[in-house]
Tab-separated table of C-alpha atoms in Angstrom:
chain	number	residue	atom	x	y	z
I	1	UNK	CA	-8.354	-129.723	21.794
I	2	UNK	CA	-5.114	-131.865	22.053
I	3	UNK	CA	-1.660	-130.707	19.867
I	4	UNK	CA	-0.697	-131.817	17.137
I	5	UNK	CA	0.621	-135.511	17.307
I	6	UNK	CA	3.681	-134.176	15.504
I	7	UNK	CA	4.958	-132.108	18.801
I	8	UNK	CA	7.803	-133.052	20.646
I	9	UNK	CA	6.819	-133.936	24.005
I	10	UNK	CA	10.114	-134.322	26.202
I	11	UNK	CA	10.493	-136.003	29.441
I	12	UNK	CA	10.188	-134.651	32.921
I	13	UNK	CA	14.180	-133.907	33.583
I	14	UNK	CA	14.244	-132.114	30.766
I	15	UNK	CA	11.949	-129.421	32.089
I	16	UNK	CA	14.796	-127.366	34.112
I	17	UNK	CA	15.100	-126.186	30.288
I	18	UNK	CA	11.622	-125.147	29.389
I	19	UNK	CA	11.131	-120.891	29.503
I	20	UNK	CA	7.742	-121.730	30.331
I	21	UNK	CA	7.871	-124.536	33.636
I	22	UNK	CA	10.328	-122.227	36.242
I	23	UNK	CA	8.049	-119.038	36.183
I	24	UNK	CA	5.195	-117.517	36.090
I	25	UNK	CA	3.436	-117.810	32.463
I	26	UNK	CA	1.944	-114.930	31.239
I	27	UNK	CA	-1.373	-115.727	30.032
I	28	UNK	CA	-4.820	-115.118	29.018
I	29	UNK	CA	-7.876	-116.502	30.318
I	30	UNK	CA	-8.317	-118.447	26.808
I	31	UNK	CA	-5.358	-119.851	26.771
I	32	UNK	CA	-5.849	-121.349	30.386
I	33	UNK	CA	-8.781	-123.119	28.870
I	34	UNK	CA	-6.939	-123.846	26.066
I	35	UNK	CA	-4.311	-125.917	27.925
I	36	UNK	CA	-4.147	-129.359	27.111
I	37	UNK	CA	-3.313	-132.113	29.399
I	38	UNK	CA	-0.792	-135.220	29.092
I	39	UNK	CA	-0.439	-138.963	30.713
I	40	UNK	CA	1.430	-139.117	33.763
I	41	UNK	CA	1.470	-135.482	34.762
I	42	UNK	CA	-1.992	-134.948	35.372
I	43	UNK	CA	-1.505	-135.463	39.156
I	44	UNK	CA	1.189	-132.986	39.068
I	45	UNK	CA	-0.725	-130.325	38.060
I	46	UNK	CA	1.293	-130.576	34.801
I	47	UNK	CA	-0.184	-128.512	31.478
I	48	UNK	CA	0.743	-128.154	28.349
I	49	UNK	CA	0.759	-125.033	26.003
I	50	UNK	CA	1.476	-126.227	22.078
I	51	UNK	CA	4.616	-128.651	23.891
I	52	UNK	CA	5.332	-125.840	26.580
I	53	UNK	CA	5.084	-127.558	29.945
I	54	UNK	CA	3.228	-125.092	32.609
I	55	UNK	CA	2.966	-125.134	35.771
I	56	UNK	CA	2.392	-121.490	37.053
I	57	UNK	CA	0.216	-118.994	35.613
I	58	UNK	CA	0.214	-115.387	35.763
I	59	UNK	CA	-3.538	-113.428	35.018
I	60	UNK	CA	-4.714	-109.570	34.702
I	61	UNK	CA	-8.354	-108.943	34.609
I	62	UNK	CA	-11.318	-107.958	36.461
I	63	UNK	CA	-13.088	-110.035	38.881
I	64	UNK	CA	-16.633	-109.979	37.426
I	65	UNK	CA	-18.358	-112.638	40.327
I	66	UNK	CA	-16.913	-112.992	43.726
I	67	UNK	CA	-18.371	-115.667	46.265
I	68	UNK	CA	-17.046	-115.843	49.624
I	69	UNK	CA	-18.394	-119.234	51.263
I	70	UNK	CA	-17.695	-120.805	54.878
I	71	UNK	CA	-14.819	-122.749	53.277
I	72	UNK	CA	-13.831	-121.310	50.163
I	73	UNK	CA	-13.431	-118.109	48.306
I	74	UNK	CA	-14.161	-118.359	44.475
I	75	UNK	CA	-14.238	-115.635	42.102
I	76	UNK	CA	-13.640	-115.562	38.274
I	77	UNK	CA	-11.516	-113.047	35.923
I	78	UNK	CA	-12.720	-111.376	33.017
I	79	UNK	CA	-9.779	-110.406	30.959
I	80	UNK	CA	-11.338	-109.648	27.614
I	81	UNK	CA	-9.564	-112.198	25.914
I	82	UNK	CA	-13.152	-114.213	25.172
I	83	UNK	CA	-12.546	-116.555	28.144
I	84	UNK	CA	-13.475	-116.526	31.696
I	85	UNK	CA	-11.812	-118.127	34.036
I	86	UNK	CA	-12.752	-119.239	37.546
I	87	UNK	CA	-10.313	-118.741	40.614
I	88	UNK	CA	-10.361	-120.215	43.941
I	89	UNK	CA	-8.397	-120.266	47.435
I	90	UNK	CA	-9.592	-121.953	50.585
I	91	UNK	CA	-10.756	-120.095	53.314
I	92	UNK	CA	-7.811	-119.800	56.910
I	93	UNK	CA	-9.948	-121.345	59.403
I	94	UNK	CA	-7.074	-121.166	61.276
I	95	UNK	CA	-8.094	-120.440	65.586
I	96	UNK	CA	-11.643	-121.757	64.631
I	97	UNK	CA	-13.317	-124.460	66.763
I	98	UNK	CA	-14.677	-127.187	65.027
I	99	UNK	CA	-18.072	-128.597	66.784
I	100	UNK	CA	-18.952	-131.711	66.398
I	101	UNK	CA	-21.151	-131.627	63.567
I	102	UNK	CA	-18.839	-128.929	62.097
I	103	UNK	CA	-19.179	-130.532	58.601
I	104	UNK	CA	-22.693	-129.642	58.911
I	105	UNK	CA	-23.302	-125.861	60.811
I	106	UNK	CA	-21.244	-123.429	59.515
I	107	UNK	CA	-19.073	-121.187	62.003
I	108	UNK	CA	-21.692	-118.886	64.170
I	109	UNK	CA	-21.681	-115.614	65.063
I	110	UNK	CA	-19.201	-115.421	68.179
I	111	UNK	CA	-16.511	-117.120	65.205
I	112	UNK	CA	-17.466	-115.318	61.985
I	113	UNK	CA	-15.551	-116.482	59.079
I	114	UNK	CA	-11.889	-114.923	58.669
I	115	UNK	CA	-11.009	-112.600	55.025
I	116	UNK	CA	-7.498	-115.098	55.308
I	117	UNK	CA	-7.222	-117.506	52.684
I	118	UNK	CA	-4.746	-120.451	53.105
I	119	UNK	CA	-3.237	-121.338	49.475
I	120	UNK	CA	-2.185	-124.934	48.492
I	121	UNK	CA	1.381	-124.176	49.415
I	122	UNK	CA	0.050	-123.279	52.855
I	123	UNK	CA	0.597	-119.378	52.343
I	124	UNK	CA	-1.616	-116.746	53.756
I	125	UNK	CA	-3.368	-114.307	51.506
I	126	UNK	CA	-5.685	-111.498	52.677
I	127	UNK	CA	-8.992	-111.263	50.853
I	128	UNK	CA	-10.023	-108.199	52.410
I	129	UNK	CA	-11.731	-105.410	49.831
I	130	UNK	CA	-11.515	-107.912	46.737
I	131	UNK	CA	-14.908	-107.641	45.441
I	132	UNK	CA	-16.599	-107.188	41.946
I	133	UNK	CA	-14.876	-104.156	39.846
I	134	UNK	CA	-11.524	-104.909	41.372
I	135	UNK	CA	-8.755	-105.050	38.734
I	136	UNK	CA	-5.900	-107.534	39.891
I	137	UNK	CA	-3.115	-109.500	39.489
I	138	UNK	CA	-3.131	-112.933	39.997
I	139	UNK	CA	-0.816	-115.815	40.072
I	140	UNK	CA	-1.170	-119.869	40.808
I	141	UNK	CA	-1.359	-122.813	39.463
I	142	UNK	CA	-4.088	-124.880	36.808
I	143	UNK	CA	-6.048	-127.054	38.152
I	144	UNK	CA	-9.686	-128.081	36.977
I	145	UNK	CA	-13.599	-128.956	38.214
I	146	UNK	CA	-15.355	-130.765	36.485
I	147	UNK	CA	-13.633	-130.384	33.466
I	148	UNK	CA	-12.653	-126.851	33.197
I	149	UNK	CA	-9.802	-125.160	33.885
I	150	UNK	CA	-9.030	-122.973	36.699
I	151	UNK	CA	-6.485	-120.919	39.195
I	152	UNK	CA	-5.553	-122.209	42.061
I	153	UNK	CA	-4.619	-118.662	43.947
I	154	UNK	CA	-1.029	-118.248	45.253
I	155	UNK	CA	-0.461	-114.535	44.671
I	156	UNK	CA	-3.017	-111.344	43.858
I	157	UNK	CA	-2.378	-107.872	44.022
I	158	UNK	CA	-4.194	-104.800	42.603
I	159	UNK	CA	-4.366	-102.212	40.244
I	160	UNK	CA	-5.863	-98.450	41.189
I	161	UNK	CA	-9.030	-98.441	41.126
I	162	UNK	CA	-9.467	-95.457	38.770
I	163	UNK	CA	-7.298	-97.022	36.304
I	164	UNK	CA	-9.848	-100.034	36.329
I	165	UNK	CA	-11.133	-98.709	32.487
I	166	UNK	CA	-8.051	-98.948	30.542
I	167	UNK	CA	-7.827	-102.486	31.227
I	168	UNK	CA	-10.799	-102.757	29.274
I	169	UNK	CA	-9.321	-100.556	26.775
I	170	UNK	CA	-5.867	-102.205	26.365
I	171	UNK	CA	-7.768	-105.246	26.067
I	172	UNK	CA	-9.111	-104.671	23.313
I	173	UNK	CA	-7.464	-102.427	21.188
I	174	UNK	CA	-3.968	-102.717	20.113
I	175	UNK	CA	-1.181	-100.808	21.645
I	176	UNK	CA	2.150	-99.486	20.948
I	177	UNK	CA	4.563	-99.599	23.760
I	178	UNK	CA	8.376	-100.238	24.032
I	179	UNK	CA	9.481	-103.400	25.380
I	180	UNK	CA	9.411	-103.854	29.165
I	181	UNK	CA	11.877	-106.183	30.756
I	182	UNK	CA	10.512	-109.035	32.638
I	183	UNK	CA	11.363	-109.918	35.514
I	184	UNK	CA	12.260	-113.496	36.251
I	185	UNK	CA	10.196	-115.374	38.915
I	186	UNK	CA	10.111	-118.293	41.038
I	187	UNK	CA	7.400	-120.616	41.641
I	188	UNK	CA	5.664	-120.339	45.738
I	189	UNK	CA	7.693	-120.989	48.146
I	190	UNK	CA	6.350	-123.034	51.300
I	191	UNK	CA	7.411	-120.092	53.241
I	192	UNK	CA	4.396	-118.967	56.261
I	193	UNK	CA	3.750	-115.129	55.434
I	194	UNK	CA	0.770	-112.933	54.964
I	195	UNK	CA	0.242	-111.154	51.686
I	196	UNK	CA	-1.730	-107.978	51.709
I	197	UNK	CA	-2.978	-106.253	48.730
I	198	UNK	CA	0.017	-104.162	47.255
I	199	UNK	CA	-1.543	-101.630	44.480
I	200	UNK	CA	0.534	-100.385	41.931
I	201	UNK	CA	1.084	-96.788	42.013
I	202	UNK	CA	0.936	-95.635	37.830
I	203	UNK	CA	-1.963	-95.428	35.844
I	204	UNK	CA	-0.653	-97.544	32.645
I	205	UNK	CA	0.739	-100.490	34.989
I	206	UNK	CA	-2.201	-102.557	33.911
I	207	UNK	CA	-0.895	-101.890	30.304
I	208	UNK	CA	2.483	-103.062	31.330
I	209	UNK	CA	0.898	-106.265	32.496
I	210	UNK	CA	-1.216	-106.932	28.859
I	211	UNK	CA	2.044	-105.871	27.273
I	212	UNK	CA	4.128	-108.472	28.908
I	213	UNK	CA	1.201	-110.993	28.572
I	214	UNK	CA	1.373	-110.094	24.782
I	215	UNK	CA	5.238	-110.256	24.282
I	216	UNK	CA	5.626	-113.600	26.297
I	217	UNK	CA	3.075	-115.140	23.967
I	218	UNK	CA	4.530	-114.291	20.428
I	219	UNK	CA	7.665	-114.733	21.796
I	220	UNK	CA	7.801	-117.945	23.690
I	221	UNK	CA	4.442	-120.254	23.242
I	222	UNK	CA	3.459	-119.036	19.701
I	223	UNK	CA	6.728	-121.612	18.928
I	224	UNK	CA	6.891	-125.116	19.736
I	225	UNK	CA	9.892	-125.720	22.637
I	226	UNK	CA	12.542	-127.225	20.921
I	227	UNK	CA	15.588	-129.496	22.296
I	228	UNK	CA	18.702	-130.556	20.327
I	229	UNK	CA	19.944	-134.422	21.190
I	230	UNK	CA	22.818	-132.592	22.959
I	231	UNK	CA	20.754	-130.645	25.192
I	232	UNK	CA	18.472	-133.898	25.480
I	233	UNK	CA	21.911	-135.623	26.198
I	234	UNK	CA	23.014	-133.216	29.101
I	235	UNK	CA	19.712	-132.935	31.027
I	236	UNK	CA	19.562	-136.510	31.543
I	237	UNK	CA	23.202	-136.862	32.720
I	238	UNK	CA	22.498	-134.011	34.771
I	239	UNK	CA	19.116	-135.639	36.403
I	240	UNK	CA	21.016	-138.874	36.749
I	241	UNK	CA	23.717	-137.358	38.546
I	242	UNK	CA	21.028	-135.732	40.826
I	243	UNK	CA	19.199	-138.637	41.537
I	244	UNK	CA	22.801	-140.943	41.974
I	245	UNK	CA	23.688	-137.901	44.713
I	246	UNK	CA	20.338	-138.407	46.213
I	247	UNK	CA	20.397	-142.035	46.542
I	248	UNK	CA	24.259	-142.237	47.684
I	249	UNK	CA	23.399	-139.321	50.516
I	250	UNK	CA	20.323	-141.770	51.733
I	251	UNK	CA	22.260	-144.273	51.866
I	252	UNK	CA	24.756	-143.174	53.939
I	253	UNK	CA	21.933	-141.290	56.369
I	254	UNK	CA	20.492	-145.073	56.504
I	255	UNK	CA	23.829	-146.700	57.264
I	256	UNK	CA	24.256	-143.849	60.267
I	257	UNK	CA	21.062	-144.503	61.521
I	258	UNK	CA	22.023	-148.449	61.954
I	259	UNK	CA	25.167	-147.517	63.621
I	260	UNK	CA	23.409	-145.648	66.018
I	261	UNK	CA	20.744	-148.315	66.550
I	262	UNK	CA	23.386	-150.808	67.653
I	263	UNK	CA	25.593	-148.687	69.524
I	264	UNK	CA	22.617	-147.655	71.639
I	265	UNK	CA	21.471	-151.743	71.914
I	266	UNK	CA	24.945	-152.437	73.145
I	267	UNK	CA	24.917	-149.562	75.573
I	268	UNK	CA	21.328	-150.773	77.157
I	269	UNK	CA	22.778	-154.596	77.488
I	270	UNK	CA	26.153	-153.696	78.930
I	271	UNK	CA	24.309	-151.482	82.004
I	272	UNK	CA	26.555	-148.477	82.903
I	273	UNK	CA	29.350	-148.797	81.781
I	274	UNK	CA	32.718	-148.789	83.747
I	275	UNK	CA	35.935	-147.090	83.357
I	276	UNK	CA	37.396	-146.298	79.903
I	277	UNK	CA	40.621	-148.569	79.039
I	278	UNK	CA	42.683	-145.382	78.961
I	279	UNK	CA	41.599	-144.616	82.555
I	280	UNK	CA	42.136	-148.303	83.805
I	281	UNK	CA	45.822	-148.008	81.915
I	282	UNK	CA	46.597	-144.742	83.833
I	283	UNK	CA	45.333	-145.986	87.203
I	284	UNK	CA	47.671	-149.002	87.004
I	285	UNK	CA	50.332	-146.240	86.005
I	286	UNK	CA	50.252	-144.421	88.643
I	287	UNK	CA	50.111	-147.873	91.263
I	288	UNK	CA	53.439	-148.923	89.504
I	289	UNK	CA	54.910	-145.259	90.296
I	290	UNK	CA	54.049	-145.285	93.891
I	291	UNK	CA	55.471	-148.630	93.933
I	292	UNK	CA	58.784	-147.667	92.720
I	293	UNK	CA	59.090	-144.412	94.703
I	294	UNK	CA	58.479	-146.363	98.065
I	295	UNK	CA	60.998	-149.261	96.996
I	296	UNK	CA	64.175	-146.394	96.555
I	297	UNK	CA	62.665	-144.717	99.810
I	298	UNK	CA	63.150	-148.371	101.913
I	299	UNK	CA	66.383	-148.721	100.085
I	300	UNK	CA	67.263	-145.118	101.541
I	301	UNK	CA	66.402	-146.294	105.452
């Protein structure tokens, strides 16, 4: 269902602003499917909550249907919130030997398929013991097949499994808790590292997780995002300062480059090259010296 037409929809440098586009989002499985899309940012993986740009998504839920193919693992995430949503991360086939009809024969028995997953930014996670009944934690960005919405994995972790039924029970029933701090966080990283399970040691964390989930939305996407023509004002000077640094620093690698291009073309056409001037001055330096200390020595005979 698309916003209302009466929603401010701001431009692209003025995202650095948005409390939803530089972090995870804290969010149901409905409101991943109820994520609207907007032209020009589809390639970039760009959604949009009310006017809240998103990027990265944060779920909690139980994986209800896991698949583990040759090429891809694919599960989806019951959360109780009346939505499921589908998750996926490519398999690491990393060290395996493609044939050449690869496309066609899966890996055999002497290479059996790897519990690594390789993530879009090119991180490895370890899919080892995720399996129906799991409770996790999972983080990445939307993306969609065939029309619905889904995670592309970056992060998972998970919860105890014999604190798997109050998930259900949080869920569904409301639940009085004092507020938990959130913790700020950063969008993946390219960085190379391998991330193993890490469970979470107290039996009301998944609670924690609903209860952040449930603060970020009547806090932050229950309102439209809102900009005054000041802000507006200062983001734009800002991105066109960034983008006038960008193009001055390119510039001047270019202009390097060019130097170096010619100074090398002169080298190769001169051949080696001789003395330096400095060295030709001192040589006839020291030729007038020698000169003048054997005239006074004649004049001494």
């Amino acid at each position: 269902m698309p916003p209302p037409p009466s929603l401010p929809f701001y431009p692209a440098y003025c995202f650095s602003a948005s409390p939803t586009f530089s972090t995870w989002a804290k969010l149901t499985a409905a409101d991943v499917h109820a994520l609207t899309t907007r032209e020009g940012f589809e390639a970039q993986r760009i959604y949009f909550y009310l006017n809240h740009p998103i990027k990265w998504v944060r779920l909690v839920g139980v994986i209800v249907a896991f698949d583990a193919s040759d090429y891809r693992f694919t599960f989806c995430l019951d959360d109780s919130s009346g939505q499921i949503v589908e998750v996926t991360c490519a398999r690491d086939r990393t060290g395996i030997t493609p044939s050449a009809n690869s496309a066609a024969i899966p890996p055999t028995s002497a290479q059996p398929p790897t519990s690594q997953g390789r993530t879009l930014s090119g991180i490895s996670i370890d899919l080892a013991g995720f399996d129906v009944g799991s409770v996790v934690k999972v983080k990445g960005g939307v993306g969609a097949f065939r029309g619905e919405r889904q995670l592309e994995l970056e992060r998972i972790s998970t919860f105890p499994v014999s604190t798997a039924i109050h998930l259900v029970i949080y869920s569904t029933t409301p639940f009085p808790l004092s507020p938990v701090p959130t913790a700020q966080h950063t969008p993946p990283t390219n960085h190379r590292s391998s991330l193993h399970p890490a469970p979470i040691p107290t039996t009301t964390a998944e609670a924690t997780a609903w209860h952040e989930a449930t603060l970020f939305h009547s806090t932050v996407l229950s309102t439209p995002w809102f900009l005054t023509p000041a802000e507006q004002r200062h983001l734009q000077e800002e991105a066109d300062g960034t983008a006038q640094r960008a193009a001055e620093k390119a510039r001047r690698a270019a202009d390097r480059e060019t130097r170096r291009r010619k100074r090398a073309g002169r080298e190769k056409t001169a051949g080696p090259a001789g003395p330096k001037r400095g060295e030709q001055d001192g040589d006839a330096q020291g030729r007038a010296q020698k000169r003048r200390v054997s005239d006074k020595e004649n004049e001494g005979v």
